[in-house]
Each structure stands twice: as C-alpha cells, then as structure tokens.
mmCIF file of C-alpha atoms and ligand atoms in Angstrom:
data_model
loop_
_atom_site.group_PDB
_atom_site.id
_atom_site.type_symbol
_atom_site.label_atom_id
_atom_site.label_comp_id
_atom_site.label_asym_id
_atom_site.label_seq_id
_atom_site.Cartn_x
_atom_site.Cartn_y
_atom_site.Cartn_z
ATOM 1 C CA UNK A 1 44.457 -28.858 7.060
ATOM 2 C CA UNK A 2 42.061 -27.323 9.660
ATOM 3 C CA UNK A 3 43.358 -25.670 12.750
ATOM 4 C CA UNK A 4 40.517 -25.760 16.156
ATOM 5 C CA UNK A 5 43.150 -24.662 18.366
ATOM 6 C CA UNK A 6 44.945 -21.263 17.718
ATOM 7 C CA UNK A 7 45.871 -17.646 19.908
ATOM 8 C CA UNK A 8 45.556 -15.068 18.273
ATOM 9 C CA UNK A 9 48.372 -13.183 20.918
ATOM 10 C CA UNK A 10 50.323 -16.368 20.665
ATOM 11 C CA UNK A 11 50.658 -16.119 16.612
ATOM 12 C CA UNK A 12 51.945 -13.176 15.802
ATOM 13 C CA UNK A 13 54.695 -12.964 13.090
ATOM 14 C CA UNK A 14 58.431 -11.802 13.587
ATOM 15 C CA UNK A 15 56.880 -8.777 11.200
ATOM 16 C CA UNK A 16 54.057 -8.246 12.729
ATOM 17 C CA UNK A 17 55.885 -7.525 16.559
ATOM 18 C CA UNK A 18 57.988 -5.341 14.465
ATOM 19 C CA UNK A 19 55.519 -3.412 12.716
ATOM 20 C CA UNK A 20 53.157 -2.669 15.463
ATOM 21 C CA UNK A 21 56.064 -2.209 17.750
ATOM 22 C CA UNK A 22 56.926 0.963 15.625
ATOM 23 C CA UNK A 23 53.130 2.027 15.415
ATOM 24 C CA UNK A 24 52.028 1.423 18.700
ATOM 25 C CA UNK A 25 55.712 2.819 20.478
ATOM 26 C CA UNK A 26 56.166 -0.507 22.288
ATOM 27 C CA UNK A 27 60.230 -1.205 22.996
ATOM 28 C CA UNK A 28 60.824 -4.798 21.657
ATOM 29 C CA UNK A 29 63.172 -5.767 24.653
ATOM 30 C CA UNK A 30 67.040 -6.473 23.758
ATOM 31 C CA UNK A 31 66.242 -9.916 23.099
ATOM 32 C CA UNK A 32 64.078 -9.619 20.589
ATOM 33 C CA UNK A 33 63.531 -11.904 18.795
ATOM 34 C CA UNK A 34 64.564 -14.851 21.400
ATOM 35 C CA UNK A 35 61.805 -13.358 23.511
ATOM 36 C CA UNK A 36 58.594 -14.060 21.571
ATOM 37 C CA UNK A 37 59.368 -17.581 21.334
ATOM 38 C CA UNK A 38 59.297 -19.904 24.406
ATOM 39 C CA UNK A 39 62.421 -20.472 26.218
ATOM 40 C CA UNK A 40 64.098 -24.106 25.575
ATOM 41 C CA UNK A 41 64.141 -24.976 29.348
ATOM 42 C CA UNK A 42 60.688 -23.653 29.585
ATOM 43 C CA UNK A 43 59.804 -25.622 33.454
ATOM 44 C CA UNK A 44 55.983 -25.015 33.511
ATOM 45 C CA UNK A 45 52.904 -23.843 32.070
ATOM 46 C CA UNK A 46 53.199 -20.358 33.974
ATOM 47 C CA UNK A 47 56.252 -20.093 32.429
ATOM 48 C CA UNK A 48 54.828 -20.165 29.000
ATOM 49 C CA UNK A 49 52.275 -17.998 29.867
ATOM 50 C CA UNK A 50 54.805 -15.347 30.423
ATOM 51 C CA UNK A 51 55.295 -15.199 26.625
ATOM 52 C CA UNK A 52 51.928 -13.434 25.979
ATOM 53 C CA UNK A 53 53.043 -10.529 27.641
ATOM 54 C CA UNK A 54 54.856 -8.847 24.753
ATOM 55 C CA UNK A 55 51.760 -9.370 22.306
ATOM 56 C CA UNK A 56 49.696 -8.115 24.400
ATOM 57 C CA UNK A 57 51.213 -5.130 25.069
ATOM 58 C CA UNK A 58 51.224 -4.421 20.997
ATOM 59 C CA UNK A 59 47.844 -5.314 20.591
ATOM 60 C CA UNK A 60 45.676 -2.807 22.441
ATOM 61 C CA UNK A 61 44.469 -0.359 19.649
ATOM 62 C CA UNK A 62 41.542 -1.411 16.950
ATOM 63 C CA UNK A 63 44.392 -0.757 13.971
ATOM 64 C CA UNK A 64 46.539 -3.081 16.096
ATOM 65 C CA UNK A 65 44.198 -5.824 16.520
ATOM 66 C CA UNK A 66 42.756 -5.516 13.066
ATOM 67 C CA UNK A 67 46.472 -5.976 11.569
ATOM 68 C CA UNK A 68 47.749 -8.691 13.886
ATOM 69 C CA UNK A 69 44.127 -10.942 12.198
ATOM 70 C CA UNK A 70 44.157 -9.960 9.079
ATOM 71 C CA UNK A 71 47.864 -10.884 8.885
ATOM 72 C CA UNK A 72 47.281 -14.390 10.599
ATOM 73 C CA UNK A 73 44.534 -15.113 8.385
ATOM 74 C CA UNK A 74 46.916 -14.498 5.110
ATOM 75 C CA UNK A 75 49.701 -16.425 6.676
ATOM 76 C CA UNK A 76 47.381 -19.520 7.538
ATOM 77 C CA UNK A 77 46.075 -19.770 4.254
ATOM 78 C CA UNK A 78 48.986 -19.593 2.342
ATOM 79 C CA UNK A 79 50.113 -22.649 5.144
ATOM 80 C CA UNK A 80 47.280 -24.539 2.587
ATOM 81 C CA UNK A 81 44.701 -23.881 5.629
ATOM 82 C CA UNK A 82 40.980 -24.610 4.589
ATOM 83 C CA UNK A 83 39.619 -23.542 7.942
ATOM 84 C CA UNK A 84 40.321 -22.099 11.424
ATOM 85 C CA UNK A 85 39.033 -20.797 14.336
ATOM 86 C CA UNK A 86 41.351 -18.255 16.263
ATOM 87 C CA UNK A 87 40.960 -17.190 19.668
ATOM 88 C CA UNK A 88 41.519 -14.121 21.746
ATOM 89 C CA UNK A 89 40.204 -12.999 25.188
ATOM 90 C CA UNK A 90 38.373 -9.877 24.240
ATOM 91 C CA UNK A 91 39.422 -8.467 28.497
ATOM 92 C CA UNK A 92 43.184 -8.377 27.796
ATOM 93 C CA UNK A 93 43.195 -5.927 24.940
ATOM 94 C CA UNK A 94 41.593 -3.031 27.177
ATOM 95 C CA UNK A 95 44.386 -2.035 29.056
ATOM 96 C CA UNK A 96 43.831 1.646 26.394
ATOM 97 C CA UNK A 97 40.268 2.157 27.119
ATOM 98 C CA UNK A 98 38.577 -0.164 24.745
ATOM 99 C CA UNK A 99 35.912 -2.465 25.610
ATOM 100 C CA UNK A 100 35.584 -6.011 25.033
ATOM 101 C CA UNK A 101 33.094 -5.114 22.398
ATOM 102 C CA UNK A 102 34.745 -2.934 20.175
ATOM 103 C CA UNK A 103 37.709 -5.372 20.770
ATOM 104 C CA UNK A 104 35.967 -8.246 19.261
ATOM 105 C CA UNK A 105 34.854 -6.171 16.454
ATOM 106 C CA UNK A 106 38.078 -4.733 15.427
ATOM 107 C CA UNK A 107 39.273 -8.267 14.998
ATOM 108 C CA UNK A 108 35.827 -9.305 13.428
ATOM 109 C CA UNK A 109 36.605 -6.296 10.554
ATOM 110 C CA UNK A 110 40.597 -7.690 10.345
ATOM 111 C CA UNK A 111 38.986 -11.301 10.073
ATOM 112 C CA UNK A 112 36.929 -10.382 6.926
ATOM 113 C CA UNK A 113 39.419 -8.356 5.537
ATOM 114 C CA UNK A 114 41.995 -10.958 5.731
ATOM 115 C CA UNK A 115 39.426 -13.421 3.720
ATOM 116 C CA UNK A 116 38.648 -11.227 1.374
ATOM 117 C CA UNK A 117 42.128 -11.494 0.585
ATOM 118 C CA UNK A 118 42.389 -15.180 0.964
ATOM 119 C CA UNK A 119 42.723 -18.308 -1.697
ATOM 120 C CA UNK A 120 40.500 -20.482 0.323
ATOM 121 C CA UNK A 121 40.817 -20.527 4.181
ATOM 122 C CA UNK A 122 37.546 -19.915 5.576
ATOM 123 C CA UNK A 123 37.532 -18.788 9.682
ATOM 124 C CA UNK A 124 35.707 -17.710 12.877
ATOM 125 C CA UNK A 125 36.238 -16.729 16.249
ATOM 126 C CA UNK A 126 36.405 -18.158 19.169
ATOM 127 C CA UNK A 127 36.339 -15.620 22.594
ATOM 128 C CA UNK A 128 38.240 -16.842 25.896
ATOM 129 C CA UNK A 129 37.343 -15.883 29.372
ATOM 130 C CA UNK A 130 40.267 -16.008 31.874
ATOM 131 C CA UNK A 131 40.665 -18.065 34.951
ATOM 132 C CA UNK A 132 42.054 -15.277 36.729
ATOM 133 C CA UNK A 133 40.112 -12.842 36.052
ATOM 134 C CA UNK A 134 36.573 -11.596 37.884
ATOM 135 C CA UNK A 135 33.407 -12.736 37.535
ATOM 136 C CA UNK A 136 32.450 -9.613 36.335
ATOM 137 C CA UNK A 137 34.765 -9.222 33.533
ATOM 138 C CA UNK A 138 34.359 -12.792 32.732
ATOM 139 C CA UNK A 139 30.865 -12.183 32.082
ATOM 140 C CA UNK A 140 30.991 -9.200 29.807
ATOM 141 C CA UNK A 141 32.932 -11.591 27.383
ATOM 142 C CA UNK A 142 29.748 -13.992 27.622
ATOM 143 C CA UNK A 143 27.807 -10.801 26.657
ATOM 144 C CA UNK A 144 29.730 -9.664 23.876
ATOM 145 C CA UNK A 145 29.835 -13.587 22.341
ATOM 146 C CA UNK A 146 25.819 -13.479 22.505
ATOM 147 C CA UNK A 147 25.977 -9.813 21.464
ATOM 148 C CA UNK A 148 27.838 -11.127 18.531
ATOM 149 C CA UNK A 149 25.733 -14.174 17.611
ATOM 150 C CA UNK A 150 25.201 -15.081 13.845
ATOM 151 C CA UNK A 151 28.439 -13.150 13.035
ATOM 152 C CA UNK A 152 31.770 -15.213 12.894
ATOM 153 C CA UNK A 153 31.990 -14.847 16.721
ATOM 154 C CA UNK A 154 30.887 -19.041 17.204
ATOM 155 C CA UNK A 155 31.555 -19.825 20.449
ATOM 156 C CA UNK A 156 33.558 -19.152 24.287
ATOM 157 C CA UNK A 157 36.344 -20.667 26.090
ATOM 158 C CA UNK A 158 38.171 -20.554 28.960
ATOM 159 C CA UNK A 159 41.849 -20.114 29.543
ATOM 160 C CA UNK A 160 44.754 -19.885 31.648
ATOM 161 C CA UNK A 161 46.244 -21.440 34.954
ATOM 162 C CA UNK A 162 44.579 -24.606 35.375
ATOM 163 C CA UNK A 163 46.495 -25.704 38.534
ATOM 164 C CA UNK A 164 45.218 -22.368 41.099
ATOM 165 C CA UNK A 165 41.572 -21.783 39.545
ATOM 166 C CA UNK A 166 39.848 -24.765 38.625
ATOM 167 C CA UNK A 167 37.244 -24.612 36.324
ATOM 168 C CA UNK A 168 34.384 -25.582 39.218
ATOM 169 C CA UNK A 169 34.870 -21.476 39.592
ATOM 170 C CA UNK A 170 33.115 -20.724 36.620
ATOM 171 C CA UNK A 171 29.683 -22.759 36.398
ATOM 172 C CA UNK A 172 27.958 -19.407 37.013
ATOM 173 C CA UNK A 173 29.496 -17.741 33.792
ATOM 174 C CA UNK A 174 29.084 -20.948 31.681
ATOM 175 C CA UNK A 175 25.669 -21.732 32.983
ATOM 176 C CA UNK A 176 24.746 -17.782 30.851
ATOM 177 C CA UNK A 177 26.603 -19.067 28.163
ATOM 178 C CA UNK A 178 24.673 -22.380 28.161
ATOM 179 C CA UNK A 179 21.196 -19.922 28.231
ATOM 180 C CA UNK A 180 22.174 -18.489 25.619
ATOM 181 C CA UNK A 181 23.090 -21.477 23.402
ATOM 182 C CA UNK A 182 26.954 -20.598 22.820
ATOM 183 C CA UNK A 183 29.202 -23.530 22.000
ATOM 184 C CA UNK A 184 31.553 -23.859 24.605
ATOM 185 C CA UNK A 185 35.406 -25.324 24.747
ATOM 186 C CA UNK A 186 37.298 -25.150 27.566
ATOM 187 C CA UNK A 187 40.977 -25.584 28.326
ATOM 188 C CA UNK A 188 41.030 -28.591 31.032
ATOM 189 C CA UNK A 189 43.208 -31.727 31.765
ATOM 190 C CA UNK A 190 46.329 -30.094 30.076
ATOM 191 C CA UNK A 191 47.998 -29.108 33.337
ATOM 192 C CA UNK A 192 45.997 -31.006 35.655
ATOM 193 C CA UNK A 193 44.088 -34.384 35.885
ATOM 194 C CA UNK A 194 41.196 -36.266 34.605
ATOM 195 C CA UNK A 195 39.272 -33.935 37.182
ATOM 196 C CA UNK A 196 39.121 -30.868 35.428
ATOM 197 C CA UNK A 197 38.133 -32.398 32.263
ATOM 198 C CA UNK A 198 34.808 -33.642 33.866
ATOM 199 C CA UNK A 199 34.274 -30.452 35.184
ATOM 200 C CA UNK A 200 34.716 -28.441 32.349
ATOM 201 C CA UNK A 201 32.189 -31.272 30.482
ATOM 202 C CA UNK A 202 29.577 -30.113 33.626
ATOM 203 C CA UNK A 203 30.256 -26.536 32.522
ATOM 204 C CA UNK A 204 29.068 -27.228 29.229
ATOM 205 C CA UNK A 205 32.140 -28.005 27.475
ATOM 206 C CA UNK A 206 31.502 -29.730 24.342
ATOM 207 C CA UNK A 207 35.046 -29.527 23.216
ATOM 208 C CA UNK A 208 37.988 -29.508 25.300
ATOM 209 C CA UNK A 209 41.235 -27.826 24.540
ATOM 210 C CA UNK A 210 44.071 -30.031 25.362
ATOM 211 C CA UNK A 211 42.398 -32.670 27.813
ATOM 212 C CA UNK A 212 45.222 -35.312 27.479
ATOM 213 C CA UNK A 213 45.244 -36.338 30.953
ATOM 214 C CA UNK A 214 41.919 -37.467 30.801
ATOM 215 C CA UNK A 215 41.609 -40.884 32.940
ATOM 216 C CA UNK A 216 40.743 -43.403 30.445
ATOM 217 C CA UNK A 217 38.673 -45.699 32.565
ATOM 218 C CA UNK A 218 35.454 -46.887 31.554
ATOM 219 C CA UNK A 219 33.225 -43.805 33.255
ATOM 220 C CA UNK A 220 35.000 -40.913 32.363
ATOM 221 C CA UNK A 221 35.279 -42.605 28.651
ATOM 222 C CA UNK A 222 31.191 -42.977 29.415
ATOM 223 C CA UNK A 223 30.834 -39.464 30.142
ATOM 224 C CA UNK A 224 32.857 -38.078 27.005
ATOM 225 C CA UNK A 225 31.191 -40.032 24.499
ATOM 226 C CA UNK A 226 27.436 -39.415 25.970
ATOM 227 C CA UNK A 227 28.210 -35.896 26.128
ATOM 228 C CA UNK A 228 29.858 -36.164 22.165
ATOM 229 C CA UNK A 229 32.799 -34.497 23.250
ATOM 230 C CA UNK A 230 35.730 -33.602 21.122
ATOM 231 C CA UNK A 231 39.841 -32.971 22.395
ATOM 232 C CA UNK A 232 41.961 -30.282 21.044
ATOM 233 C CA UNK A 233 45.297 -31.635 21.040
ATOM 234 C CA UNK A 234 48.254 -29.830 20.711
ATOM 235 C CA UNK A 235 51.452 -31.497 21.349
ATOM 236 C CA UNK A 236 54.345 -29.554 20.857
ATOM 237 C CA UNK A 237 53.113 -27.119 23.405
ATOM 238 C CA UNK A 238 52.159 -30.016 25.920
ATOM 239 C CA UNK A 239 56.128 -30.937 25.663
ATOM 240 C CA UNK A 240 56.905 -26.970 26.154
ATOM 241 C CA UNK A 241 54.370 -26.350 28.911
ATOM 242 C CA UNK A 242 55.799 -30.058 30.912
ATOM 243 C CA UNK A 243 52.499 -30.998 30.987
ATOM 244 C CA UNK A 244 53.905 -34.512 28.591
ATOM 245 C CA UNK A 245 57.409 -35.404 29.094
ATOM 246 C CA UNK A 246 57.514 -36.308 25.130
ATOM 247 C CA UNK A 247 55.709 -36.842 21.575
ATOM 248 C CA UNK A 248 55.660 -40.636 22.260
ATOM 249 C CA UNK A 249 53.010 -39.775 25.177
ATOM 250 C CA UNK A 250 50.605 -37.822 23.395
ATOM 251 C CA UNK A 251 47.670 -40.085 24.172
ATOM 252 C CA UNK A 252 46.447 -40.242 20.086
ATOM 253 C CA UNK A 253 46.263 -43.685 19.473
ATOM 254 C CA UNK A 254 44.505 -44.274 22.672
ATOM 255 C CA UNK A 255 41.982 -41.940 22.328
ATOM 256 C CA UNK A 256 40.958 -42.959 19.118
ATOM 257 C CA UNK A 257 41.160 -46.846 20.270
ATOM 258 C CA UNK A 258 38.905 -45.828 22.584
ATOM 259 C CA UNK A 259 36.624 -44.044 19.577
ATOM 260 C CA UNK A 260 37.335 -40.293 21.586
ATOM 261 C CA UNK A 261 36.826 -37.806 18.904
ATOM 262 C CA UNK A 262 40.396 -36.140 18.874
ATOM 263 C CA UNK A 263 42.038 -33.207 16.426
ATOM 264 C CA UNK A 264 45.522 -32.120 15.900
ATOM 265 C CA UNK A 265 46.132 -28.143 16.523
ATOM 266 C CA UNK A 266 48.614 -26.409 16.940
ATOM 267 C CA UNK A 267 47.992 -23.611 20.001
ATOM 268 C CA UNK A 268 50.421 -20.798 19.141
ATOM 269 C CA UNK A 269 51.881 -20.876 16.524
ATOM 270 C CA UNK A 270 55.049 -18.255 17.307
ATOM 271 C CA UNK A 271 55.559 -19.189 21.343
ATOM 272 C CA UNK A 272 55.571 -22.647 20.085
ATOM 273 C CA UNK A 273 57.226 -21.811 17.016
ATOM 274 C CA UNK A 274 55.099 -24.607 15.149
ATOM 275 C CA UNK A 275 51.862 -24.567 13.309
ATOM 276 C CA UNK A 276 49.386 -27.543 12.237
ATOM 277 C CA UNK A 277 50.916 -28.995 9.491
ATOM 278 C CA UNK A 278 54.058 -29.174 11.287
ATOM 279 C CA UNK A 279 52.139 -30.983 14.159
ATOM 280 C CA UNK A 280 50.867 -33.677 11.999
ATOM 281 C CA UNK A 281 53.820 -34.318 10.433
ATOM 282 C CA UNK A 282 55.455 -34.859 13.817
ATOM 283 C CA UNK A 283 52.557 -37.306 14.921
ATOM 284 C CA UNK A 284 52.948 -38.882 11.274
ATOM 285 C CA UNK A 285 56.202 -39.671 12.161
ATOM 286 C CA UNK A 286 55.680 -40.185 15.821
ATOM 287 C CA UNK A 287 53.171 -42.949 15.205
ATOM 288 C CA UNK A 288 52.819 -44.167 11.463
ATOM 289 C CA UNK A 289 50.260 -42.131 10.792
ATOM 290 C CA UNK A 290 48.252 -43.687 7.641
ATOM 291 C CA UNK A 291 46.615 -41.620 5.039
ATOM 292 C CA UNK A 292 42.910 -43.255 6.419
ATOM 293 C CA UNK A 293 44.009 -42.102 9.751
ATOM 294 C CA UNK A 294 45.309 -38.223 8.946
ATOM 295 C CA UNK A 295 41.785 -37.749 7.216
ATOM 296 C CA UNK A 296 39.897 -39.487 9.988
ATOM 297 C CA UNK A 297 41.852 -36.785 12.175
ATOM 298 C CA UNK A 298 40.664 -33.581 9.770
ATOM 299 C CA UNK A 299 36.911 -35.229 9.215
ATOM 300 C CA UNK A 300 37.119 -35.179 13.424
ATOM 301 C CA UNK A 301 37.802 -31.284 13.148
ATOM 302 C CA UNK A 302 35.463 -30.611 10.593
ATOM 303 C CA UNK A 303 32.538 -32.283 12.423
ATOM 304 C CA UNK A 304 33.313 -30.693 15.564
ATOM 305 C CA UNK A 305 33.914 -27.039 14.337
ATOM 306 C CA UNK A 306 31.837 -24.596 15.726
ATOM 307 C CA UNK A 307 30.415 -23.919 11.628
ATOM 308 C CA UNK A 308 27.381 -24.178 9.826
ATOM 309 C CA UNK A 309 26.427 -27.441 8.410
ATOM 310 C CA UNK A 310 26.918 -25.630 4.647
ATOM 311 C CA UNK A 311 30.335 -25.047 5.593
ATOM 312 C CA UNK A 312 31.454 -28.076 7.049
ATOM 313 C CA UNK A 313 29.672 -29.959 3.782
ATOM 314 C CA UNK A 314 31.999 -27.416 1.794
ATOM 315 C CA UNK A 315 35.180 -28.396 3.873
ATOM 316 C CA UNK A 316 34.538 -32.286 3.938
ATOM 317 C CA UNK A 317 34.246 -31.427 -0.385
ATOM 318 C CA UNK A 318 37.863 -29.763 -0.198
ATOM 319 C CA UNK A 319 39.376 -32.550 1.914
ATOM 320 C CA UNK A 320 38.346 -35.288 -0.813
ATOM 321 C CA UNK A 321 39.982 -33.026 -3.201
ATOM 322 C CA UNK A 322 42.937 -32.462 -1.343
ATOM 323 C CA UNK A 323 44.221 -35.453 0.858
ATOM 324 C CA UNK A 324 46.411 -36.863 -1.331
ATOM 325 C CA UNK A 325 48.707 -33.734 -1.690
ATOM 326 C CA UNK A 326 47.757 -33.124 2.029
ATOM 327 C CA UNK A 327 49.235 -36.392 2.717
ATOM 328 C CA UNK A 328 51.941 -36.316 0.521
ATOM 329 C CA UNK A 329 53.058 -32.982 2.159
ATOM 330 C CA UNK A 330 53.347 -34.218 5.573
HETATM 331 ZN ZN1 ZN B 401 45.325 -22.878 24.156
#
C-alpha cells in the first residue's frame, strides 16, 4: 500500500499527543481525546481545519518534530506501508523561534531515524505553503525545498482554505518553484470547483491533492491528461470536510473511465481517524473493487511519486510480490 497524501500534524498518535504534551508542557484540553479527532457533525472544511490546532501547538521544538516522524514512520510501516510521502508546512512550527529550515531538518533526521528502524516502508517529504499566509513566508518554504534538493525533501504544495484564497494568488511563489525544478502538488477542487483545479495545473501542479470536483468535460479532461496530471483522493475526509455528501460520490470510476490517473490516500490519518488501507477497503466495498483494479490504483501512485526511477522500479517489484495478500487484506 502506498500513501501520496498524508499530514504530518494531522497523524499524530493518541501516544504521541500524550507524550509530547508532558515534554513540551502543552494542557491536552478536558476533552482529550474527543478533541484530536474531527467532530461527527463536522459542517465545513474550516471546521476541520480547526483540528490542527492542538498538534501544532505540541510540535514546535526539533525533539518534538523529530518524535512526532519518526513515530509516524514506524506506525505506517507496520500498517504493511511500502512507501509514503508525508507533509508538513515547515511556517507553522516556528511559533518558538525556529526557522523553516531547521524545521524541515529536524523532521528530515526523525524521517531517517524512523527508517532505519523500519521493515520496509521507504518515504520522503513533501513541504506545504499556506494559502493564508504571506508571500514572504510562503517563499522561504520554496527556499528551504530547493535548499533541500537531492535529500528526501521531493517536492511543495499548497494548503488550506480553498474557498477565500484561490490558488491564482500564488503564481509568483510557484513560478520560483517551477525555476527551480521542484515537483509541485497542490490542494485544489476539494472545496471548490473545476476552477481551481485548472489553476493550480497553470501553477505548475503536476499532481493535485483532492481535485474531485474537477468538471469532466472534454477540455478540462484535455488539459489534465496533456499536462500528465495525477489526483490525490482521499475520501473519508471529503465526507468529513462536506466537500462529497457520501462514498458513493467519490468520482473513482469516472476518473479512471475517463483514463485520469487517480490514487487512494488517506489525508490525516488521526482527524480522520482512518488511514490508506482502510480507504481502499471502503472503495473496495463501495464499488467492487477488482484485484486488476486495486493494483492499477497503487501502480498509479507509484508512477506518480515524487521518487527516483530506482525506487519506483523497487516498489512496482514489492507490489508483484505482495498483491495477493494486499488484496486479500482489504
Ligand atoms: Zn491534505
């Protein structure tokens, strides 16, 4: 199983709040643990965001960070993960006087601790600007993903409110990260239209996280295959955030119909309280998934991760081996 789509801040363990809450001197809230997950009558996206709050209050120190990834890594490959790439906006762990550099290097060092460790997962990173934030700021997280290139730092993203800062804000920042030759996803089409998705494929966007209310009419189909472009779904937290009223409506079947490159992921995997294999069980279930069709869906993610070619030959090795009992699991 391969997971495109994962917060770091959105994934932390029961333990983990509990632990760092004690070592960083954070109060847990009396709800605890109700509070880390997201609220059953959850009405909007801004709503959900609200969850991140907590997490990122805990992680704000380089022995905070480097715990909360080391421990994600462990727990993802024990899930029978053979590859992820987790994601973190470097600007919201600062709020104690680091930068975004020595952020993103804290959770570089828990990264490679946590694989030392591993059985088999192999990861990288994945750094998100924010749609509220400056320009400024925004751009320093550009700087630090170029800073960082050749490491397991493999590409940017943006994230946040959709609906009050559209992503036509941001060419400036992704037309650096384009000079520089980052890979870019972008978050787009999840709580808004077709739109944003085309805007976000201007910006560079070669994979789009979310992106399930792209129009499917002949031009914007056009325009996603020329530009190769690859969707990071994530259902359960498209039911959670309203932006699909059930599973029945993820568009999956349509997208590949239309031959749309398309992945299963699963976002975060504590707010949602799910995680990938959970997800494609549910869209097993949800739609008859066959066997063809669940490896069709992990080929997708391994030929549109952000790795090098000798990895991806590695993973596509590991998927013959293992889609039977990946199958049979589901
Ligand atoms: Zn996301």
């Amino acid at each position: 199983m391969i997971d495109l789509h994962l917060h770091l801040d959105g994934s932390l363990s029961k333990e983990d709040f509990i632990y760092l809450a004690k070592q960083e001197g954070v109060d847990l809230g009396k709800e605890f643990p109700s509070n880390i997950y997201v609220p059953e009558d959850c009405p909007s996206l801004e709503v959900y965001l609200e969850r991140f709050a907590l997490p990122g209050e805990l992680l704000q120190s380089k022995v905070a960070l480097k715990y909360a990834t080391k421990s994600l890594v462990l727990r993802l490959d024990k899930l029978g993960l053979i590859y992820a790439e987790i994601r973190f906006a470097p600007q919201l762990h600062t709020l104690k006087g680091l930068d975004q550099l020595e952020v993103t290097k804290a959770v570089l060092e828990g990264l490679e601790d946590g694989l030392k460790e591993a059985k088999t997962i192999t990861a990288n990173l994945i750094l998100c600007c924010m749609r509220h934030a400056s320009e400024e700021v925004n751009m320093e997280t550009i700087q630090v993903a170029n800073k960082l290139k050749g490491t397991r730092v493999v590409a940017v993203d943006l994230a946040g409110a959709e609906k009050l800062h559209p992503s036509s804000y941001y060419a400036k920042i992704f037309n650096r990260a384009k000079e520089y030759g980052l890979n870019i996803t972008i978050h787009a089409g999840e709580a808004t239209g077709s739109d944003e998705v085309m805007m976000a494929i201007d910006n560079g966007a070669t994979r789009i996280g979310h992106g399930v209310h792209l129009s499917l009419d002949p031009i914007s189909v056009r325009k996603v295959k020329d530009h190769e472009v690859c969707f990071e779904f994530c259902p359960t937290s498209n039911l959670q955030t309203k932006s699909l009223p059930n599973y029945e409506s993820v568009p999956l079947r349509e997208f590949m119909k239309h031959g749309i490159d398309v992945t299963l992921n699963s976002d975060n995997m504590t707010v949602s309280n799910t995680d990938v294999v959970k997800e494609m069980s549910i869209m097993k279930k949800t739609f008859k998934l066959t066997k063809d069709e669940i490896r069709q869906l992990i080929e997708t993610s391994i030929d549109n991760s952000f790795t090098d070619v000798k990895t991806r030959h590695h993973l596509g090795d590991l998927l013959d081996e293992r889609i039977d009992k990946f199958y049979e699991s589901l």
